[in-house]
XYZ file of C-alpha atoms in Angstrom:
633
model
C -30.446 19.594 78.800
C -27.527 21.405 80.390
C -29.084 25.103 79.809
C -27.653 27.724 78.998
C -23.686 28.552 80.502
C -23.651 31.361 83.005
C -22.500 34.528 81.689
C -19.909 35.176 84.550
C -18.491 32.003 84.086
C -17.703 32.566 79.921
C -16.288 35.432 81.216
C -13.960 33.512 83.828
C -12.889 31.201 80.976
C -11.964 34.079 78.458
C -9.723 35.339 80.878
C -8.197 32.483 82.145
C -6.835 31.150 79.001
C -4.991 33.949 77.132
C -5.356 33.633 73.480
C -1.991 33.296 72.359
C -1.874 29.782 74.393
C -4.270 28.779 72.284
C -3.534 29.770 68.739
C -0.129 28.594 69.940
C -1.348 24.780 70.086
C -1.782 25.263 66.595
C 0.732 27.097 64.854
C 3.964 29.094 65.439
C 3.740 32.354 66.459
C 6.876 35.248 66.015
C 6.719 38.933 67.465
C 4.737 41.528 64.888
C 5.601 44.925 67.000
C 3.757 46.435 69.388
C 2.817 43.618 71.382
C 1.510 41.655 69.030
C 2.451 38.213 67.557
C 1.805 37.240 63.546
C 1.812 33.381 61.774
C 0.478 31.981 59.061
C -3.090 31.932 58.825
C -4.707 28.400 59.554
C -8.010 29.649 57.941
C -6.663 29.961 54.561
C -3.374 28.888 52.546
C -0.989 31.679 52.730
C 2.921 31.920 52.396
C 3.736 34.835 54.829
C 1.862 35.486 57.822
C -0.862 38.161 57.917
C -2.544 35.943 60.716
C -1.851 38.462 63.408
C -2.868 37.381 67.733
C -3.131 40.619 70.500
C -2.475 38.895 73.631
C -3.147 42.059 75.468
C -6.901 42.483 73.777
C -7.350 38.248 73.775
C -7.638 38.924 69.952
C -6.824 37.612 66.467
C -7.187 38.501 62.818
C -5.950 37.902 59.601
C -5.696 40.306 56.870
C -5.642 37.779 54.435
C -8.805 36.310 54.630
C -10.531 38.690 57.204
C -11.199 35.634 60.073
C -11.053 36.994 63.451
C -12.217 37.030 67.450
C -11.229 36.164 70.871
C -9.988 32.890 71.414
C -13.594 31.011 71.558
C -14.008 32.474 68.019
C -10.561 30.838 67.027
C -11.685 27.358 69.094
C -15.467 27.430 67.037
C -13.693 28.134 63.842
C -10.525 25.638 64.123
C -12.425 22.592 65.672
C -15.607 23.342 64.384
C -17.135 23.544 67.805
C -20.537 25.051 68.758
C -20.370 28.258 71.500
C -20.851 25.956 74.664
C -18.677 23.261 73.425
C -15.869 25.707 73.105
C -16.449 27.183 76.854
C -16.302 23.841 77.827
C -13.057 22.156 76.229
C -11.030 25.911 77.730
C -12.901 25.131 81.056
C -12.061 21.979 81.606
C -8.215 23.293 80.388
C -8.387 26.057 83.005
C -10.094 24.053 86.044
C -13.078 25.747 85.956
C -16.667 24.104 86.686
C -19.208 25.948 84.871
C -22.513 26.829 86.234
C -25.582 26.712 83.465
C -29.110 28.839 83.951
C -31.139 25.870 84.047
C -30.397 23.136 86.991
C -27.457 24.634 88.311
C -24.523 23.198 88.265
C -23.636 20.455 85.466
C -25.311 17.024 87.093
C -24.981 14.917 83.583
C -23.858 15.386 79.967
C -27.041 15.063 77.886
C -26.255 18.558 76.833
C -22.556 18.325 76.122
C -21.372 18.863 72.429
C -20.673 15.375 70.158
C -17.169 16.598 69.474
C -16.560 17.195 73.102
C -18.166 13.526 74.027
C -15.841 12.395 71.325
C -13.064 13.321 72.564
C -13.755 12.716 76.207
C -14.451 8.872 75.136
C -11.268 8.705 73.511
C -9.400 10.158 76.751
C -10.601 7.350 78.777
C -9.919 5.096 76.324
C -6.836 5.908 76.173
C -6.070 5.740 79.841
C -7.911 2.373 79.792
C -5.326 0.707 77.205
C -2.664 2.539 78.693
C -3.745 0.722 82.282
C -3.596 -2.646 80.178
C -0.397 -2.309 79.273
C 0.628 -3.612 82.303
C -1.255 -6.686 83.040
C -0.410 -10.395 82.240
C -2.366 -10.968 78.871
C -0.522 -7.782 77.701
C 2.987 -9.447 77.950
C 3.192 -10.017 74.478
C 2.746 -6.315 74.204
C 5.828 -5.604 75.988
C 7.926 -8.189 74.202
C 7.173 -7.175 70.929
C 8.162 -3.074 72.365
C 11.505 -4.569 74.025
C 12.829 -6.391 71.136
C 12.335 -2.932 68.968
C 14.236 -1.136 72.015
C 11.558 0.484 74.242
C 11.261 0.570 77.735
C 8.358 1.232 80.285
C 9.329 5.231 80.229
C 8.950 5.206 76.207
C 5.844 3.382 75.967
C 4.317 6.000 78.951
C 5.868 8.594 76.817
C 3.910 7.969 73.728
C 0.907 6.713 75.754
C 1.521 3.032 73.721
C -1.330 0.656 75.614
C -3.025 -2.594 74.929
C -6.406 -3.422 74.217
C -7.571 -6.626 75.535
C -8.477 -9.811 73.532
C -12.056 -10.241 74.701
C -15.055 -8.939 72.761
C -16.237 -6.191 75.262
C -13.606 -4.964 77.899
C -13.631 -1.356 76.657
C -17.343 -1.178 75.843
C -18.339 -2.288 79.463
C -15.726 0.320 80.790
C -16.842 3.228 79.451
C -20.283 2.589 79.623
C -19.357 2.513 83.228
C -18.150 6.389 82.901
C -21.787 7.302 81.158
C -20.984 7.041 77.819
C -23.465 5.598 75.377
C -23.878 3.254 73.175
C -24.068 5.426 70.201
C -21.606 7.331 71.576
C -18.824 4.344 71.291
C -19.771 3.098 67.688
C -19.751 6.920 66.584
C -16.374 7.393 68.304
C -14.624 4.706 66.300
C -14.100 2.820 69.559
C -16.796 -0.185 69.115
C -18.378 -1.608 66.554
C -21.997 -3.886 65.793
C -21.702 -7.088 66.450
C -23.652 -9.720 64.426
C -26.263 -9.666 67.289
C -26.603 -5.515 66.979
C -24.775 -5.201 70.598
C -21.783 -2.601 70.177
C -18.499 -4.895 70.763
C -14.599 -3.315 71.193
C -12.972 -2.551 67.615
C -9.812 -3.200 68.718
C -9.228 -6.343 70.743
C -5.617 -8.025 71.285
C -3.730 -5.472 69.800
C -0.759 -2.802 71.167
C -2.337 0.770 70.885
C -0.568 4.046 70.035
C -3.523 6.532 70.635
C -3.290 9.142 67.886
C -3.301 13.225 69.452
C -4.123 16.103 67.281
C -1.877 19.457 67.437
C -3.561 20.116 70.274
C -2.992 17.513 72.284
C -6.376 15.631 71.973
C -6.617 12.142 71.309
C -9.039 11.709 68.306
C -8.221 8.247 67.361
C -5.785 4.600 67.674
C -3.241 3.023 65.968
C -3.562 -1.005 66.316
C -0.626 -3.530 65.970
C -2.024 -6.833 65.662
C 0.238 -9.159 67.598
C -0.705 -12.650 67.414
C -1.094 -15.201 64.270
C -4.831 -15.880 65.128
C -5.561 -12.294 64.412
C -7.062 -12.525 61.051
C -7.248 -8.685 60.893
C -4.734 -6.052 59.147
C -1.333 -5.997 59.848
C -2.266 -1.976 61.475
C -5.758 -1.448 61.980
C -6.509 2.642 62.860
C -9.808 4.184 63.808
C -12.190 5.092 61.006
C -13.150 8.114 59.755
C -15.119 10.003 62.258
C -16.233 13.333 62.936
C -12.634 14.267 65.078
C -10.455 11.749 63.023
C -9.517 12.355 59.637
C -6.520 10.383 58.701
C -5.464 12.782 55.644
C -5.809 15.596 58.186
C -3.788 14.490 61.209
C 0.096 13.270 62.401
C 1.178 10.889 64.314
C 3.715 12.654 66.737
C 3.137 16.287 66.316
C 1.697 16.944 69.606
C 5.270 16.269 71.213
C 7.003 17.241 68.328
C 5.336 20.868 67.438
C 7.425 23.021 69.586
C 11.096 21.840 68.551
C 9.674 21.809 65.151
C 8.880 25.645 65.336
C 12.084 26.394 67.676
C 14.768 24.410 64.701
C 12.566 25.018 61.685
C 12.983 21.330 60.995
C 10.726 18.467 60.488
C 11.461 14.948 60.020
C 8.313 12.612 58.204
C 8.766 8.792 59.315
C 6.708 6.400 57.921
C 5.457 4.499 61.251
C 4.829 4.631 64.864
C 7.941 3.022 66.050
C 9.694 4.780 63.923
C 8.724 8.053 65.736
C 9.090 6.534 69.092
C 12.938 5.604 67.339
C 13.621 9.223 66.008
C 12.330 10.635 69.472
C 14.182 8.055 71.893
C 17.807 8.748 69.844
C 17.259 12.476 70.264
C 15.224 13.201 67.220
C 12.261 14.937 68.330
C 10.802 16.793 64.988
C 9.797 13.509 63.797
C 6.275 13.145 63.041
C 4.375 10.703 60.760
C 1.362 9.660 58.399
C -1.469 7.531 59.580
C -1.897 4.660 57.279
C -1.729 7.340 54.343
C 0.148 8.855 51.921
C 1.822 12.373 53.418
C -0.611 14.963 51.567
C -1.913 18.008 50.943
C -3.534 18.428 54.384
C -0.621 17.540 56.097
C 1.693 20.256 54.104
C -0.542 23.125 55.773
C -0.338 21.611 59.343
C 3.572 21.901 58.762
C 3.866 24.750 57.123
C 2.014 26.582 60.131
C 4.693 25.521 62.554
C 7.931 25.960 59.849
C 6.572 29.715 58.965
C 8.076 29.119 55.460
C 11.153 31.066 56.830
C 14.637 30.605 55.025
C 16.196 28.253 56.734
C 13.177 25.664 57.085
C 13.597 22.401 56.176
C 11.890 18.731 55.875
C 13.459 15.664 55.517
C 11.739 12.458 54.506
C 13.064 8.990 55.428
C 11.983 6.356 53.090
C 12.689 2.581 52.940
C 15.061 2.193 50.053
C 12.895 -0.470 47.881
C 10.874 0.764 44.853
C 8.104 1.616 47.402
C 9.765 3.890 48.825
C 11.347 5.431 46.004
C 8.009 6.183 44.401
C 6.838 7.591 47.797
C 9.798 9.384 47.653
C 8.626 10.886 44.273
C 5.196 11.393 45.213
C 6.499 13.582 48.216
C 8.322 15.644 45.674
C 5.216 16.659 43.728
C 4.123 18.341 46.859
C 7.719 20.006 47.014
C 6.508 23.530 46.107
C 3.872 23.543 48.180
C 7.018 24.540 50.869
C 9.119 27.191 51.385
C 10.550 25.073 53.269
C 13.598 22.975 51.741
C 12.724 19.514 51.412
C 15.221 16.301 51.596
C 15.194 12.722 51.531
C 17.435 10.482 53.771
C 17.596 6.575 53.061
C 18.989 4.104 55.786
C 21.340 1.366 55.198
C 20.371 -1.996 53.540
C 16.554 0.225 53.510
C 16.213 -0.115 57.189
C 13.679 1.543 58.999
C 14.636 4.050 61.699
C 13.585 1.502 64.276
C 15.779 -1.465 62.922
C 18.715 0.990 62.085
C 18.529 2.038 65.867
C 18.226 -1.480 66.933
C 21.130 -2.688 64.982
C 23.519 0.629 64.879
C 22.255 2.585 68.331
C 20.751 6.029 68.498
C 23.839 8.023 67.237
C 23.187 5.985 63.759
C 19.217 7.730 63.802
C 20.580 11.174 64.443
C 23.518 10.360 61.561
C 20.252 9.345 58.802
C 18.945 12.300 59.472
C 21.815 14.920 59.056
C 23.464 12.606 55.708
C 19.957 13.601 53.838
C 19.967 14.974 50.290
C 17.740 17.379 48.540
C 14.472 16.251 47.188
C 15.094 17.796 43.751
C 18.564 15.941 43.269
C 17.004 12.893 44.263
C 14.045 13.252 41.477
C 16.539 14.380 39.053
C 18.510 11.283 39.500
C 15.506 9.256 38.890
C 14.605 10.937 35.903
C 18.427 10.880 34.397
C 18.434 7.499 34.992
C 15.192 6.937 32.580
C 17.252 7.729 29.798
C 20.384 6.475 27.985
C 22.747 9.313 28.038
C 25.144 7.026 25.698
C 23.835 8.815 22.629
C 22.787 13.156 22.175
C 19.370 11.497 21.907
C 18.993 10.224 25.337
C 20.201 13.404 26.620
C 18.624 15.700 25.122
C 15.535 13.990 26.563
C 16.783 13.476 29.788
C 17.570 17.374 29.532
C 14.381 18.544 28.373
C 12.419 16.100 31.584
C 14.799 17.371 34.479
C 15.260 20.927 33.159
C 11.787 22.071 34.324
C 12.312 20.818 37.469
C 15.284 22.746 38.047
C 13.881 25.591 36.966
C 11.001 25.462 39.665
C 13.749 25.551 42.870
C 13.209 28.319 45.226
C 16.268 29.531 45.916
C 17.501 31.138 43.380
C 21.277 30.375 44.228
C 20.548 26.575 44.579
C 18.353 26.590 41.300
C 21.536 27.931 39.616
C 24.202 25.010 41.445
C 21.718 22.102 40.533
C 21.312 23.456 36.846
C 25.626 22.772 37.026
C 24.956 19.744 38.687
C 22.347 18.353 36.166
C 25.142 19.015 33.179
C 27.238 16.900 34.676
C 24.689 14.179 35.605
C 23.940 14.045 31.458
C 27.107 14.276 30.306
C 27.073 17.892 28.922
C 30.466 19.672 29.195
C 28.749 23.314 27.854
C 27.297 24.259 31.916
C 26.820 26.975 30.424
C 23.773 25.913 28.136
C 22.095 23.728 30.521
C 22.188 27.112 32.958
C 20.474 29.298 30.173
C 18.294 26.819 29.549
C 17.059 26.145 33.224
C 17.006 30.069 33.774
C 14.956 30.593 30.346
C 12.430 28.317 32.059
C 12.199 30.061 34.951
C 11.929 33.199 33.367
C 8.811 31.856 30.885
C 7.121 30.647 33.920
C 6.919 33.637 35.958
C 5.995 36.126 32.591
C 2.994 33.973 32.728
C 2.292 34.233 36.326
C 3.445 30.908 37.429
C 6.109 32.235 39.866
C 8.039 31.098 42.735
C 6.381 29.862 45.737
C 8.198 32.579 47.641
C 6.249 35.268 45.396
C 2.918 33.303 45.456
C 0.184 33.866 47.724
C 1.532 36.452 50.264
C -0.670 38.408 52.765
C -1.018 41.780 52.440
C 0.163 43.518 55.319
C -2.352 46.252 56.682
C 0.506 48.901 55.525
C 1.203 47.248 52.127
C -2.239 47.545 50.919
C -3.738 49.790 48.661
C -7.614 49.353 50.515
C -9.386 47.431 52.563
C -12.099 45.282 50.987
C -15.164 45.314 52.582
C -17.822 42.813 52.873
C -21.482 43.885 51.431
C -23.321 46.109 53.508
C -20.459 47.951 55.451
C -20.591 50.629 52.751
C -17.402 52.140 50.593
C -14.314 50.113 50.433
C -12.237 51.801 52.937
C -8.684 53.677 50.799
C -5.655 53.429 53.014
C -4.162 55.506 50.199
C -6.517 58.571 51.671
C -5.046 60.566 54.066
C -8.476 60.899 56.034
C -9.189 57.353 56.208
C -5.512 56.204 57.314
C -5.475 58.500 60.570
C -9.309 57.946 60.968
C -8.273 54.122 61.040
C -5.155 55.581 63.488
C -7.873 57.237 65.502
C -10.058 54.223 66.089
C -7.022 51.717 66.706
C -5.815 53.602 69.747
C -9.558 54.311 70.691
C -9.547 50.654 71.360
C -6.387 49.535 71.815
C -4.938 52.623 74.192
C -8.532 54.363 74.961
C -6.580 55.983 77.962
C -4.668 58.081 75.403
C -7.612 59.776 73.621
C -9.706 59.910 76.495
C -11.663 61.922 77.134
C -11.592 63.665 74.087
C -12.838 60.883 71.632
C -16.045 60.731 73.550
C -16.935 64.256 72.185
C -15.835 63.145 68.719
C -19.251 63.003 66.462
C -20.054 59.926 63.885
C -19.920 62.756 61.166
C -16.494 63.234 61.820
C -15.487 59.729 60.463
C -15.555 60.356 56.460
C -15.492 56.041 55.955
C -19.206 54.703 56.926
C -17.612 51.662 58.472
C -15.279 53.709 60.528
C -18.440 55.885 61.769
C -19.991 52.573 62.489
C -17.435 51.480 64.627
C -17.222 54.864 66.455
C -20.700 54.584 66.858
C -20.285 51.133 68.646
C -17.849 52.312 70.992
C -19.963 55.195 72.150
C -23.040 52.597 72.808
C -20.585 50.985 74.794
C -20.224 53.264 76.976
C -17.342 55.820 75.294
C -13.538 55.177 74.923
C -13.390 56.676 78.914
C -15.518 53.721 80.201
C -11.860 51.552 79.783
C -12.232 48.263 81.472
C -11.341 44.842 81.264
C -14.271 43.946 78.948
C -13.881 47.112 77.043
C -13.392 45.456 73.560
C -15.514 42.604 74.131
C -18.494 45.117 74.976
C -17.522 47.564 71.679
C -18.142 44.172 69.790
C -21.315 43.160 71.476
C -22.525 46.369 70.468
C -21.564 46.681 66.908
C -25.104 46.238 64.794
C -24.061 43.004 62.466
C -20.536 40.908 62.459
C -19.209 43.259 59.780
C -18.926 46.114 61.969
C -17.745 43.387 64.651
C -15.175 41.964 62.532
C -13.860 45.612 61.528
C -13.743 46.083 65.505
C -11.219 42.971 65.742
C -9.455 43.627 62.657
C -8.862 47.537 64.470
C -8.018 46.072 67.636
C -5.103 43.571 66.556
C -3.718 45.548 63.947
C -0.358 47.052 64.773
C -0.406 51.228 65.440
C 2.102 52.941 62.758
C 4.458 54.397 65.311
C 7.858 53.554 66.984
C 6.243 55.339 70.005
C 2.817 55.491 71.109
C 2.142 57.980 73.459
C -0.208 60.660 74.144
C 1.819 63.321 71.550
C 1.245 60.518 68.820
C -2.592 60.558 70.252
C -2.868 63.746 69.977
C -1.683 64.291 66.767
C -4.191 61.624 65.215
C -7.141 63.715 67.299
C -5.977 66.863 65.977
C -6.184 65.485 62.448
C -9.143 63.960 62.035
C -11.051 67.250 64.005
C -9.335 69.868 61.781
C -10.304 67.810 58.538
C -13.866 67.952 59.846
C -13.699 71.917 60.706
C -12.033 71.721 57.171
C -14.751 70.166 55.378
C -17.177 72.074 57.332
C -15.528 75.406 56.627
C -15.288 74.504 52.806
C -19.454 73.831 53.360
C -20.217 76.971 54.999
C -18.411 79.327 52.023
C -20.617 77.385 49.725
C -23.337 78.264 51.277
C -22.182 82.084 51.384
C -21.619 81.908 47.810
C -24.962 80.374 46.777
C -27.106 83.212 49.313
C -27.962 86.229 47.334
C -29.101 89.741 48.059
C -32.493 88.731 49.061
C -31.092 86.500 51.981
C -32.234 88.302 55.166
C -29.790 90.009 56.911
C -29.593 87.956 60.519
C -28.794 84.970 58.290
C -26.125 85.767 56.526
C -24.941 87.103 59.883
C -25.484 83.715 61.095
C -23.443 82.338 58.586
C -20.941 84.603 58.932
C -20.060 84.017 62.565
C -20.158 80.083 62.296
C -17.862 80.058 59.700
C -15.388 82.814 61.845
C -15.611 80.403 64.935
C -14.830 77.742 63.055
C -11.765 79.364 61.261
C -10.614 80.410 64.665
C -11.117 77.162 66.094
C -8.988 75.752 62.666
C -6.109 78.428 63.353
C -6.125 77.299 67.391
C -5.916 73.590 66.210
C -3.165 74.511 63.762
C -1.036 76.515 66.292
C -1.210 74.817 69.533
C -2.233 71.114 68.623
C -3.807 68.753 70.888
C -4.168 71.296 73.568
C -6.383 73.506 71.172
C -9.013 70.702 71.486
């Protein structure tokens, strides 16, 4: 085994690759204020973000389902990596060779994580059929790319390759780079053979290797390209423990960042049909791999589209009943967007790919801008069910399409297509068909079935009433009480600006913290060493030190949350300090008069004295705190 990574060097990779680079690969991140960035969450299903990333701590957290921690947390958690394998995929991003306790430095990969093996075979795979690509059995390969319109710089582009016809080529090549047996037949990449030797699973065929958001590969897409091929017509990698066709998209890898910068994504329904969209200057378009677009594949979008206003996805379908009842299918998933969704049909039901061959790349870019809206494509379909030649027939037709108007987002266009549908049946009274469409509306959100756009929303740290908190971190915390919003004030800059309470938090006791997870955290940041000790490592030390991952998620969830002021200076500091003291000397005060009135005329004399003169200190020290502020301290 590998042993155990060197601390210093987990270190070196935390701060090499800043967080927001990372949670970046995955979804779209806007500015939240105060340096921090917010998107929706990809831990949970949410339609505005509470998923909130401090690049200047290296920390996230979402206030919707409480998930947080620095960006190996976010790795673990999205990839479902183990610690080291985490260090390890960042290291190798960032260049850095890590050193491990036991045998120094990395001499073999016995010890390396499945995933990462995974993904390393399917790397050099990649590479391998790329390499193919270019040799003399591969020139049927390159034919069939040329006659669809692709050159040598497309096919590099996309990382298209070949996979040769004999039984082994791969196998033998990347047993050659150390890889296992097991590991190739677990990877997808090889197979049994009759004999029980592992043999290539793809053999003869043009490759498109398949990338996750990231960038990884985690699997192939095989075009068989010769008659003696008795196989499929496309033969992808099976289900494996980094492929999961329902969960990934072909495309969105190159794709992701004009997605989030236009707000726009285009579905295709093949390979060459994204190479087609990409080549003619459509580069949002992404597709399914050998299944139908899904649930999985709505959240992956909806991450980089941020459900804002103006997003939109388009679907291109063939024109033939297939495609119409993909078409449809898509449309069930409709309100599972904010986005706007569309439907664009080619020509004669060409595919992007022939309509570029025949028309040129202006004619791809034209397919995609003459789309229509999703709804008014389903509500043609279901009009023309019915025979609007008789009341009948429409009053059928109206009492199918009528709850489908009524579930559009926008309000505005729910209110044009309700117009629109009159005129599709036939009805010359708009005017009922409106009432009717807005009568279903209003019955569906009476009975809480409203609006996407009113579904589902993250609390915001200032829109919430409390804070839940998981068993064993004591009371639920009350934003709505004054002491526990500028305790939770106090703590935030403790860890976020420690330079602007410092050094007067370090004298601050745990008693002085009315919320027992607020004391807990206070009490973590003096075992780390106090709010003055301020280094690079500061936070990551406060949430070594915090006693369970409660406390340490409450530390991360303080840390990225945005400070409630325009200006953050050391007045604003010292205003929180000042309040949270003089409540204590207030509560303490309101204690000691208690006390007074409880002692009775047997109480010796010293002690009442004594009583007397802590509670006159303390309403001195009240008064001074009152009159002069921070500087009374």
């Amino acid at each position: 085994m590998a042993g155990r990574i060197n601390d210093d060097d987990v270190k070196a990779v935390r701060d090499a690759v800043p967080i927001d680079a990372v949670v970046s690969e995955y979804l779209q991140l806007r500015n939240a204020g105060g340096g921090n960035l917010k998107g929706l969450c990809p831990f949970h299903d949410e339609k505005s973000p509470s998923f909130q990333v401090s690049p200047s701590k290296g920390f996230y957290h979402c206030f919707g389902c409480q998930a947080g921690g620095d960006t190996l947390d976010f790795i673990m958690k999205i990839d479902h990596l183990s610690f080291s394998e985490a260090v390890e995929r960042l290291a190798g991003q960032a260049g850095i060779t890590l050193r491990y306790e036991e045998g120094g430095y990395t001499a073999g990969t016995s010890g390396r994580g499945e995933r990462i093996r995974l993904v390393e075979a399917h790397k050099a795979a990649a590479l391998f059929y790329a390499e193919q690509l270019g040799g003399a059995e591969a020139e049927i390969g390159r034919k069939f790319l040329a006659e669809r319109g692709f050159d040598q710089a497309a096919a590099e582009h996309f990382g298209v390759g070949y996979s040769p016809a004999g039984w082994d080529h791969l196998t033998r090549f990347l047993r050659g780079k150390g890889f296992s047996d097991k590991e190739l037949t677990t990877s997808g990449l090889a197979q049994d053979s009759r004999s029980g030797k592992p043999i290539d699973r793809f053999r003869g065929r043009l490759m498109w290797p398949i990338r996750d958001i990231s960038g990884e590969v985690v699997g192939f897409g095989a075009r068989k390209l010769r008659d003696d091929d008795n196989g499929p017509k496309y033969l992808n990698t099976p289900e494996t423990a980094i492929y999961k066709k329902s969960q990934v998209l072909y495309g969105i890898d190159l794709a992701k960042k004009e997605i989030a910068k236009t707000s726009r994504a285009v579905v295709v329904e093949g390979y060459t049909d994204v190479m087609a969209c990409h080549v003619a200057g459509v580069t949002t378009a992404i597709a399914t791999c050998g299944t139908a677009f899904g649930g999985d594949h709505i959240k992956i979008l909806r991450r980089l589209l941020m459900d804002n206003a103006t997003a939109e996805v388009i679907f291109t379908f063939d024109g033939d009943a297939a495609g119409q009842k993909a078409a449809l299918r898509a449309f069930e998933d409709d309100q599972k967007f904010a986005a706007e969704t569309s439907i664009t049909v080619a020509p004669g039901g060409m595919d992007p790919c022939d309509l570029r061959l025949a028309q040129g790349d202006a004619a791809v870019s034209g397919l995609v801008e003459a789309r229509t809206p999703l709804f008014e494509f389903a509500l043609r379909h279901i009009v023309s069910r019915h025979n609007l030649e008789n009341p009948a027939g429409r009053a059928a037709a109206l009492d199918e399409a009528a709850p489908v108007v009524a579930n559009i987002k926008n309000i505005a266009i729910q209110h044009e297509s309700a117009v629109q549908l009159a005129g599709m049946l036939g009805i010359r009274d708009e005017q009922f068909v409106v009432k009717r469409v807005a009568q279903l509306a209003r019955w569906a959100r009476e009975r809480g079935n409203q609006p996407p756009q009113q579904q589902g929303r993250g609390r915001s740290p200032e829109a919430a009433p409390a804070t839940p908190t998981p068993p064993g971190a004591g009371p639920a915390l009350n934003l709505r009480s004054p002491a526990h919003r500028t305790e939770r004030e106090l703590l935030k800059l403790a860890l976020q600006r420690p330079a602007l309470v410092s050094p007067a938090f370090d004298a601050y006791g745990l008693d002085e913290f009315t919320a027992p997870p607020y004391a807990a955290v206070r009490q973590a940041i003096q075992d780390a060493g106090g709010a003055s000790q301020d280094s690079d490592d500061y936070v990551v030390r406060v949430r070594e030190a915090a006693p369970n991952d409660t406390v340490r998620a409450l530390v991360t969830e303080l840390t990225v949350e945005a400070i409630h002021a325009k200006t953050v200076d050391e007045v604003y500091a010292g205003v929180q300090l000042v309040q949270v003291r003089l409540r204590a000397v207030d509560r303490r005060v309101h204690e000691i008069q208690g006390t007074m009135a409880r002692l009775g005329p047997q109480t010796p004399p010293e002690q009442q004295a004594a009583v007397q003169e802590e509670l006159w200190v303390l309403q001195q020290y009240g008064r001074r705190l009152r009159n002069r502020g921070a500087e009374g301290l």
